[in-house]
Tab-separated table of C-alpha atoms in Angstrom:
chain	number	residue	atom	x	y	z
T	21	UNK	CA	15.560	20.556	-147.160
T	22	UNK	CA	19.712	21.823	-146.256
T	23	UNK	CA	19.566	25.306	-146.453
T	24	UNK	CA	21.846	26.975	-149.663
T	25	UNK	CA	25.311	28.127	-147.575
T	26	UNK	CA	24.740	31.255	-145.770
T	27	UNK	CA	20.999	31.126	-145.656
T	28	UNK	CA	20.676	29.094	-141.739
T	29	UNK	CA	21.580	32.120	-139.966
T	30	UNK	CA	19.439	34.345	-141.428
T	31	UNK	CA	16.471	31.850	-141.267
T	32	UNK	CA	17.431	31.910	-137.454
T	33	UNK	CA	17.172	35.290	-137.345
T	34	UNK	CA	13.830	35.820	-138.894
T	35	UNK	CA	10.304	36.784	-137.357
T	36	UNK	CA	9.166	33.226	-139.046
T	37	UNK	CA	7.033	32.362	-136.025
T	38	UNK	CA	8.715	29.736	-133.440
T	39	UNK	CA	6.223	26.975	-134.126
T	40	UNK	CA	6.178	27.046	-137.472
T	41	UNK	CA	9.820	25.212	-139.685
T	42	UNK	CA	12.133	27.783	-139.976
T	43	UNK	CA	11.886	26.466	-143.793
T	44	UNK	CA	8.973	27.274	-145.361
T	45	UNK	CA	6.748	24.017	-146.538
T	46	UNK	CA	4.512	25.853	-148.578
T	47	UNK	CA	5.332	27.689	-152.122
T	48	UNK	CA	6.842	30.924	-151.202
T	49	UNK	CA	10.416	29.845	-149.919
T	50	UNK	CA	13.041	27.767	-151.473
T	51	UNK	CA	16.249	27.046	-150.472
T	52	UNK	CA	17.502	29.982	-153.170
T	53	UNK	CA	14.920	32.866	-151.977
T	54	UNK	CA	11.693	33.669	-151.676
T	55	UNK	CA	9.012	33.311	-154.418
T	56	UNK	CA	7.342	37.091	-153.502
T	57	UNK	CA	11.593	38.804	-153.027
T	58	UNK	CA	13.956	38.887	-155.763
T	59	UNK	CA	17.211	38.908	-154.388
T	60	UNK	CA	20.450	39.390	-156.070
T	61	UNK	CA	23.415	40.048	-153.666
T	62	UNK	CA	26.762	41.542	-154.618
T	63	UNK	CA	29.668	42.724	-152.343
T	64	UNK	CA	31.133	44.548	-155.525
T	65	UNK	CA	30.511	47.887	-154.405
T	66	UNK	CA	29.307	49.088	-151.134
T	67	UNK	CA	25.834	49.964	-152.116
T	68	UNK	CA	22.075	48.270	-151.632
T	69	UNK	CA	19.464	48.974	-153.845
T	70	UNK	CA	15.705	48.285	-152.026
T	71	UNK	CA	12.699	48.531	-154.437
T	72	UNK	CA	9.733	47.933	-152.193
T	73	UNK	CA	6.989	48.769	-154.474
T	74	UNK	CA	7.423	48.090	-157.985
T	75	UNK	CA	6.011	44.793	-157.765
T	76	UNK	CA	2.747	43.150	-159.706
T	77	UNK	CA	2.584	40.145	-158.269
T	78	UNK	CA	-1.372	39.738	-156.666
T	79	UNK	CA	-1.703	36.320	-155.117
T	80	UNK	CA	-5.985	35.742	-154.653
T	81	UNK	CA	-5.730	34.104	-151.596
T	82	UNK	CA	-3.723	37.172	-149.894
T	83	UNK	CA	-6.082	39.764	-148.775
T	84	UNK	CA	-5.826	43.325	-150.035
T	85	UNK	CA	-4.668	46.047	-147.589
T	86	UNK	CA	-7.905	47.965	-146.787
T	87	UNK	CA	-5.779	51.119	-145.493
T	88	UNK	CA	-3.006	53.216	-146.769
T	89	UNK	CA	-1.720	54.245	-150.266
T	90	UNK	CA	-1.859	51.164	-152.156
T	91	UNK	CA	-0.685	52.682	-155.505
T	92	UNK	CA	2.430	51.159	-157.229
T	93	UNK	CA	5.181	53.350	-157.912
T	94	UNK	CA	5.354	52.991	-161.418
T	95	UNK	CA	8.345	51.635	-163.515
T	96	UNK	CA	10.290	51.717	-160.347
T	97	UNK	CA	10.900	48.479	-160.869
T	98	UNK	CA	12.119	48.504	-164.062
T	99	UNK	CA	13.846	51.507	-163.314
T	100	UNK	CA	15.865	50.016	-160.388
T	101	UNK	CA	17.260	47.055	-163.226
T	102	UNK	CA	18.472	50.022	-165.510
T	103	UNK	CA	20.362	51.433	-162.414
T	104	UNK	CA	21.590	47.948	-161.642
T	105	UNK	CA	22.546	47.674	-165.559
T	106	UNK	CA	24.251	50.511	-165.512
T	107	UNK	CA	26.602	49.980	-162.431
T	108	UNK	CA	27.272	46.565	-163.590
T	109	UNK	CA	28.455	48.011	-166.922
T	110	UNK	CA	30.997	50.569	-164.780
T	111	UNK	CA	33.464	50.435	-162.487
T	112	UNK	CA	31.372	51.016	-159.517
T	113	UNK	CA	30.469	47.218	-160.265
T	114	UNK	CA	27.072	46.117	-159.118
T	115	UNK	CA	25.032	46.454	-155.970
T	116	UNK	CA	22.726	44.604	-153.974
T	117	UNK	CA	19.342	44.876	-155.070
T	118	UNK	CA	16.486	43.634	-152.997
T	119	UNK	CA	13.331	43.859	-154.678
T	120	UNK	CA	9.258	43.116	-153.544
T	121	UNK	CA	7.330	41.350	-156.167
T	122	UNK	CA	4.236	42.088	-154.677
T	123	UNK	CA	1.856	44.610	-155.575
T	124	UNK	CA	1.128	47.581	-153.033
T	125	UNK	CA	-2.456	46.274	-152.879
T	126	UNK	CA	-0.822	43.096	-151.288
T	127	UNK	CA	1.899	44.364	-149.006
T	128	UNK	CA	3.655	47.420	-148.600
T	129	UNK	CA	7.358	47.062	-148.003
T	130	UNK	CA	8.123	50.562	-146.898
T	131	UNK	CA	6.369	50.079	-143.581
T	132	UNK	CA	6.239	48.312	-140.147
T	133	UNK	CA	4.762	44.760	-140.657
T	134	UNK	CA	1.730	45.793	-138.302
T	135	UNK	CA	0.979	48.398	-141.285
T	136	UNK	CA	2.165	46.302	-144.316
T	137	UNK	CA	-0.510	43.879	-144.852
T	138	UNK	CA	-3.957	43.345	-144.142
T	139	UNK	CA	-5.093	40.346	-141.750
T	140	UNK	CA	-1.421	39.122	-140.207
T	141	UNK	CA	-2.633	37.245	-137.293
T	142	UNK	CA	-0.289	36.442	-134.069
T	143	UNK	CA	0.720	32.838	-133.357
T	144	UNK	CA	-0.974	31.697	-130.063
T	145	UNK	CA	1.610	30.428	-128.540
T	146	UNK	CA	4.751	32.793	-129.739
T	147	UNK	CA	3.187	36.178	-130.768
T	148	UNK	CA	4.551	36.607	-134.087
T	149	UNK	CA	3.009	37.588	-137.277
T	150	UNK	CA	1.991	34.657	-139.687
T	151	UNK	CA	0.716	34.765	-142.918
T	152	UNK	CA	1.911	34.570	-146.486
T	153	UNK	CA	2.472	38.499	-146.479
T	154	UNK	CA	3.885	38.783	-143.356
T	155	UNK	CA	6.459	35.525	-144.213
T	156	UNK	CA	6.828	37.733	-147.348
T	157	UNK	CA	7.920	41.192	-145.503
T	158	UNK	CA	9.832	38.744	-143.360
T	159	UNK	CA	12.140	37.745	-145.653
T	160	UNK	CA	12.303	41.042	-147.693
T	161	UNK	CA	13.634	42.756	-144.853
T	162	UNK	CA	15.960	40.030	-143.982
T	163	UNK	CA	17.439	40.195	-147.247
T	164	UNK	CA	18.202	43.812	-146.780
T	165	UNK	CA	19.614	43.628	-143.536
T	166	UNK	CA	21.887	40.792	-144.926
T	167	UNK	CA	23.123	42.799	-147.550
T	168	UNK	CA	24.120	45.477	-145.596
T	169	UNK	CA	25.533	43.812	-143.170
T	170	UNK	CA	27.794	42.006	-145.767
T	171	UNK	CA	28.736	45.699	-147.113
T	172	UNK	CA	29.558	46.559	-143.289
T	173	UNK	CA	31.466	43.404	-142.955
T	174	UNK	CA	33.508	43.643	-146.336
T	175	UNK	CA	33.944	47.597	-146.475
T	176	UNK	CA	33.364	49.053	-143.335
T	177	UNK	CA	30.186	51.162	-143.933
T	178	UNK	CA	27.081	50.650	-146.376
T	179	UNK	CA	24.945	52.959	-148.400
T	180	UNK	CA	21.396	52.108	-148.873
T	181	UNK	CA	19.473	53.387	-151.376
T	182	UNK	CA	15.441	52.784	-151.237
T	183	UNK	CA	14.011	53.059	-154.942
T	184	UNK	CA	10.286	55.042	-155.791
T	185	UNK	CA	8.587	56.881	-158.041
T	186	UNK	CA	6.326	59.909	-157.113
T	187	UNK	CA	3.875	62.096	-159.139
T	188	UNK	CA	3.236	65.544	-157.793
T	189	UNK	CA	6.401	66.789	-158.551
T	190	UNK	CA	6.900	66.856	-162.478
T	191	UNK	CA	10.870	66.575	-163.553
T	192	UNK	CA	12.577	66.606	-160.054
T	193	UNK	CA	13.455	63.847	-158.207
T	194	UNK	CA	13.383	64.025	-154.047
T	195	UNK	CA	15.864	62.854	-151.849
T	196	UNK	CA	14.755	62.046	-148.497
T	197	UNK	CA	17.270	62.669	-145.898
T	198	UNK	CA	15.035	61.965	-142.806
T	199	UNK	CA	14.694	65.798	-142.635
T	200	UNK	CA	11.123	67.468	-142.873
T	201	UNK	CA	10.005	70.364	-144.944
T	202	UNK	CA	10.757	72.882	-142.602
T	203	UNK	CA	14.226	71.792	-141.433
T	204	UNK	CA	15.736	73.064	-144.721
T	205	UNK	CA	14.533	76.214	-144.128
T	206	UNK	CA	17.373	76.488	-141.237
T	207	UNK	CA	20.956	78.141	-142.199
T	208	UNK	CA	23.267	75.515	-143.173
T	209	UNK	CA	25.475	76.384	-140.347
T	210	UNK	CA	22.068	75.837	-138.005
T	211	UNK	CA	21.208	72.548	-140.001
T	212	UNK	CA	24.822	71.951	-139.337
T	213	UNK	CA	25.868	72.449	-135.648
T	214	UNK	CA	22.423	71.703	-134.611
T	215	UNK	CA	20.451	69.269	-136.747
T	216	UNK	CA	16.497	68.890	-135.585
T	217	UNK	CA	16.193	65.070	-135.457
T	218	UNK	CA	18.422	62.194	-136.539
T	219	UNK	CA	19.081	62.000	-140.295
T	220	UNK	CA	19.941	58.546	-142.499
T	221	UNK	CA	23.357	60.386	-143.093
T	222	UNK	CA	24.203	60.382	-139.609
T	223	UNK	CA	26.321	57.323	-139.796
T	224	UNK	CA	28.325	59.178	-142.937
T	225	UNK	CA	28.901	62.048	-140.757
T	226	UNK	CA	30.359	60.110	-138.445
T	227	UNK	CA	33.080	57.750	-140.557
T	228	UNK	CA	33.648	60.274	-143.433
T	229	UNK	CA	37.168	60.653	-143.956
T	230	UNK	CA	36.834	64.333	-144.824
T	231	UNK	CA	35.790	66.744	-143.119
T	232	UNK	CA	32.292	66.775	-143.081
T	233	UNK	CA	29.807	69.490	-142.816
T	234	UNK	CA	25.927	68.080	-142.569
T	235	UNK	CA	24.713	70.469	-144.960
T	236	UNK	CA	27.456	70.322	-147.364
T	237	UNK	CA	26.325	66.696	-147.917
T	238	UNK	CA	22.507	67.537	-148.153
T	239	UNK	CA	22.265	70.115	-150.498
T	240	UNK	CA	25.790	71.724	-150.849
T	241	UNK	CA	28.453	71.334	-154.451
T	242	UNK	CA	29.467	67.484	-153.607
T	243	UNK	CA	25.750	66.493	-152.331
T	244	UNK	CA	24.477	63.564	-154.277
T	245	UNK	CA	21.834	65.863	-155.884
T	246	UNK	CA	24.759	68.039	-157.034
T	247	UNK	CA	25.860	65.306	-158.350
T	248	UNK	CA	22.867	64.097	-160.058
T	249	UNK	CA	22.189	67.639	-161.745
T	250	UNK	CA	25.387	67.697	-163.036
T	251	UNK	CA	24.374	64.726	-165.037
T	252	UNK	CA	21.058	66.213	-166.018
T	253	UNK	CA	18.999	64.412	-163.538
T	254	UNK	CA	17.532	67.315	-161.400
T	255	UNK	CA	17.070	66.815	-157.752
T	256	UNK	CA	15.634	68.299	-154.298
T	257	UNK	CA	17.713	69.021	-151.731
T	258	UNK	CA	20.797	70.016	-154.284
T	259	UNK	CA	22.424	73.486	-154.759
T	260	UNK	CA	19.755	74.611	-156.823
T	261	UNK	CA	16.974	73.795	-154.970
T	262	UNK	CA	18.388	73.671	-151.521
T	263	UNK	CA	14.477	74.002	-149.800
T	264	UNK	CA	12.428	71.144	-151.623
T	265	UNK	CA	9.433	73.121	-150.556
T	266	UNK	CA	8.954	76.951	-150.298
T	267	UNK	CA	7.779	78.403	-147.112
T	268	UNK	CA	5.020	80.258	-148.508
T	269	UNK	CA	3.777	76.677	-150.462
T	270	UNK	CA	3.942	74.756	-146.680
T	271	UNK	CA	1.947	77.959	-144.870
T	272	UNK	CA	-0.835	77.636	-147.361
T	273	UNK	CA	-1.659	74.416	-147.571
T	274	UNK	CA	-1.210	74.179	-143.569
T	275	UNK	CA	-3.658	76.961	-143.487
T	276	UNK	CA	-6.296	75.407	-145.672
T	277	UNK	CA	-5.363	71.988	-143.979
T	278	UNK	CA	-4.384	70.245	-147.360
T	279	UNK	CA	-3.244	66.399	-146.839
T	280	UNK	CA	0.268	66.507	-148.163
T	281	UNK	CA	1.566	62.720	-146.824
T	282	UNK	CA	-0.240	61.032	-149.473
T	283	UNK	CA	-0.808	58.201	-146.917
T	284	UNK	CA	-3.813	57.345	-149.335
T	285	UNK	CA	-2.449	57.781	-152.686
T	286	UNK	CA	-1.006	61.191	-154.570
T	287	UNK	CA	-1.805	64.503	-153.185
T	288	UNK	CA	-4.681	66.363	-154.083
T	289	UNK	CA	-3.254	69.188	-157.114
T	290	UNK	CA	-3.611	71.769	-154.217
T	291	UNK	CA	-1.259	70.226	-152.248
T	292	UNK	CA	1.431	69.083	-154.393
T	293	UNK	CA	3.476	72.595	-153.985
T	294	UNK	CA	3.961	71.547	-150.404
T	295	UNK	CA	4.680	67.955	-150.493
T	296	UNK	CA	8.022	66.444	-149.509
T	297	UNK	CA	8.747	63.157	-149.166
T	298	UNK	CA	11.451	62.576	-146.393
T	299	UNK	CA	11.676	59.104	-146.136
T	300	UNK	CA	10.120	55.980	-144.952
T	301	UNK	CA	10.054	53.339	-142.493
T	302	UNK	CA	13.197	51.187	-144.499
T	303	UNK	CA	15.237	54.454	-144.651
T	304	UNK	CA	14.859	54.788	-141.195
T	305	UNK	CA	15.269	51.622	-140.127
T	306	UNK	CA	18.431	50.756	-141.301
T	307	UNK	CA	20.136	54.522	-141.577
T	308	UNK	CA	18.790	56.174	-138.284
T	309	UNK	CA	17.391	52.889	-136.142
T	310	UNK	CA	17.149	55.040	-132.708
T	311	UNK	CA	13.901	56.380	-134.410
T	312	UNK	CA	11.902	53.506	-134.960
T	313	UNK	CA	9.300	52.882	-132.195
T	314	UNK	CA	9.588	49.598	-129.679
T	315	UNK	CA	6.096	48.129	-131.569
T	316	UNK	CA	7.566	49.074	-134.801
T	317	UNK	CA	9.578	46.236	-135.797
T	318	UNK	CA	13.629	47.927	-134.736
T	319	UNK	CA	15.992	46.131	-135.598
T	320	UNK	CA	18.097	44.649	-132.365
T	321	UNK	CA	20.097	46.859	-129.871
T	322	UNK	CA	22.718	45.053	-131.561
T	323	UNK	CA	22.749	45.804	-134.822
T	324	UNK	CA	21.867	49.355	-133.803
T	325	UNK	CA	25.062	49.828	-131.736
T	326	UNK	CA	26.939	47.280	-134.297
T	327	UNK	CA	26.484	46.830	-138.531
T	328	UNK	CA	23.580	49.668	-138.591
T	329	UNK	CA	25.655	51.954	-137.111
T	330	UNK	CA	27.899	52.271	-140.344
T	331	UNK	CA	24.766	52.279	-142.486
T	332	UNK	CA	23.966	55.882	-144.308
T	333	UNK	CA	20.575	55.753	-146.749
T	334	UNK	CA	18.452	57.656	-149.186
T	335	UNK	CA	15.079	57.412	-150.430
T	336	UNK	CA	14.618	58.413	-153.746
T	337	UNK	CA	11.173	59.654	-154.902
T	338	UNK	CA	12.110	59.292	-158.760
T	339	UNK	CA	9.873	61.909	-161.189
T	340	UNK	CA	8.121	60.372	-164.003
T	341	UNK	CA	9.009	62.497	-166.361
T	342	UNK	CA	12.504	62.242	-167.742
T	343	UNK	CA	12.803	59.148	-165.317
T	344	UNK	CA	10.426	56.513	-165.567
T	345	UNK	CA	8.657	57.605	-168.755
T	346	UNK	CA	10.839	55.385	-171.264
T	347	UNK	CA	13.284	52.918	-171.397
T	348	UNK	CA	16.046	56.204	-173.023
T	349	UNK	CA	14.811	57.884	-169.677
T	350	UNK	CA	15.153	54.977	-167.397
T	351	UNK	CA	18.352	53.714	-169.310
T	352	UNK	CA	19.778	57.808	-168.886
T	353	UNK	CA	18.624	58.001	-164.943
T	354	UNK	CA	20.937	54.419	-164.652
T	355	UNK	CA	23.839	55.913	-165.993
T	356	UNK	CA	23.581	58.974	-164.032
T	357	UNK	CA	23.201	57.330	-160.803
T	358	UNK	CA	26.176	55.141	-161.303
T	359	UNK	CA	28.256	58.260	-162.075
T	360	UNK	CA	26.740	60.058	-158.982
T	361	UNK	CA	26.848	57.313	-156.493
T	362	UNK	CA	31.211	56.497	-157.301
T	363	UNK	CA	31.396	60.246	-157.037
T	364	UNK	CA	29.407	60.468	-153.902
T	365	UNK	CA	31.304	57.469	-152.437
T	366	UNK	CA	34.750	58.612	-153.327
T	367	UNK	CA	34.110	62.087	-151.757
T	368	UNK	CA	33.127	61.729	-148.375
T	369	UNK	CA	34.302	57.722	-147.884
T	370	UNK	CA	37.621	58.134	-149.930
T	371	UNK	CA	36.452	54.851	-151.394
T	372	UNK	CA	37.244	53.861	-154.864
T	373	UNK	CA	36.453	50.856	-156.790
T	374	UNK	CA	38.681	48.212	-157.178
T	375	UNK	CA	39.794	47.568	-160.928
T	376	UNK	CA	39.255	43.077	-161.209
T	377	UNK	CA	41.795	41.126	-161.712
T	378	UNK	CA	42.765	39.891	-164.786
């Protein structure tokens, strides 16, 4: 079949192993997409919107992962078209969205492919991973990296924004920076003149057209969870809750040797106080590559030095409450983010959207 215009260099570029067509033969892919990834590019704002586990889709023959949360993040998905409403309604205009329509069971988005699926098996003769999952993390991830790579192209930098939903922390939303627990516990001019690792808003650091203080974008009065408590969606890091977890909260359950990664579903009650979520594998990929391990799927030295370069990201661990608990909540959380992200843009990129043409 001709590939749809635009689609033959990504299919190049794929992990689709090398003695397979780069064009699928059986149901998943179509010329258009993907059966398991709903994508829906835009290039009227500079913003991607990833929602890797909000899917219900749970194919028989595809194996359930045996390891690993494999709990859906509620309404995320749903959530993630209200935020897509809402900036499509506004002058921001509309992002890209790249959504997985798989269940967690299936396939977990938000993690190397060796991790995402259960049963991936290597070609014999090329060493790639083959298997409807693995085809289907293939092209999600492809998708992404397209669509920021278009943003890079048309406006010089991109913002990604990975969609979830979390339960342990009732009415506040996280946003994960890259930054552990105990890094906000450093001064902001510490956090500042001497950050601990790489962050995903490295790359805004670096092309902001004002001057730019790391912490002042984390958690200080123009920080994008400033931004979303002034329009009643509270949010950790922000002004008001500049440390999303308390020092004394982190020492106990430490002590007591509490599981607070929920790397097999939500934390146990005892360890919610001290659980942060700073951000997964996509987040890292894409807004601080250097940090992604040689057997962990990096993107190319390329794109590293090139496109990701100018790519800044948040994961957002939405609450349930007052976010996800109804479609007023969901609809509400849409129109704040809009709001928040053109502020957020316009303050630290100077960029503005462009009113259309009549």
């Amino acid at each position: 079949k001709p590939l749809a215009d635009g689609m033959e260099p990504l299919m190049k570029r794929a992990r689709f192993c090398a003695c397979k067509p780069l064009v699928c033969t059986n149901s998943l892919c179509n010329v258009d997409g993907h059966a398991y990834v709903d994508y829906r590019p835009s290039l009227e704002c500079p913003v991607v919107l990833s929602v890797p586990h909000g899917g219900n889709l749970t194919p028989e023959a595809m194996p359930d992962r045996s390891s690993g949360c494999v709990e859906p993040d509620g309404e995320s998905w749903e959530l993630a078209e209200a935020v897509l409403r809402a900036c499509s309604e506004a002058a921001l205009g509309a992002p890209a969205m790249v959504g997985l329509k798989l269940h967690r069971s299936k396939l977990d988005g938000n993690k190397c492919l060796c991790a995402a699926c259960e049963n991936c098996e290597e070609c014999e003769d090329c060493e790639v991973m083959v298997g409807d999952a693995a085809d289907a993390w293939t092209v999600y991830h492809k998708r992404i990296e397209e669509a920021l790579q278009q943003c890079v192209a048309k406006f010089g930098f991109a913002l990604l924004l990975d969609l979830h939903g979390q339960s342990h922390r009732d009415g506040v939303t996280e946003l994960g920076y890259l930054l552990y627990s105990e890094d906000y516990f450093l001064s902001d001019a510490a956090l500042s003149s001497r950050p601990p690792r790489l962050t995903s808003l490295d790359a805004l650091v670096r092309q902001s057209r004002a001057s730019v203080d790391l912490a002042a974008v984390l958690r200080g009065p123009d920080s994008f969870g400033a931004l979303m408590e002034v329009r009643g969606c509270p949010c950790t890091p922000s002004p008001s809750r500049p440390q999303p977890v308390s020092q004394a909260a982190l020492r106990a359950a430490r002590s007591a040797h509490l599981d607070m990664s929920a790397a097999l579903g939500p934390p146990p009650e005892a360890a919610r106080a001290a659980t942060y979520f700073s951000g997964g594998f996509t987040t890292i990929r894409y807004a601080a590559p250097a940090r992604v391990g040689p057997k962990q799927d990096p993107l190319t030295k390329e794109a590293q030095e090139g496109w990701a370069s100018k790519v800044a990201g948040v994961q957002l661990e939405t609450a349930w409450a007052g976010v996800r608990d109804s479609d007023d909540s969901k609809r509400n959380f849409g129109v704040a983010m809009q709001g928040s992200v053109a502020a957020f843009l316009g303050r630290w990129y100077g960029w503005t959207p462009v009113a259309p043409e009549e």
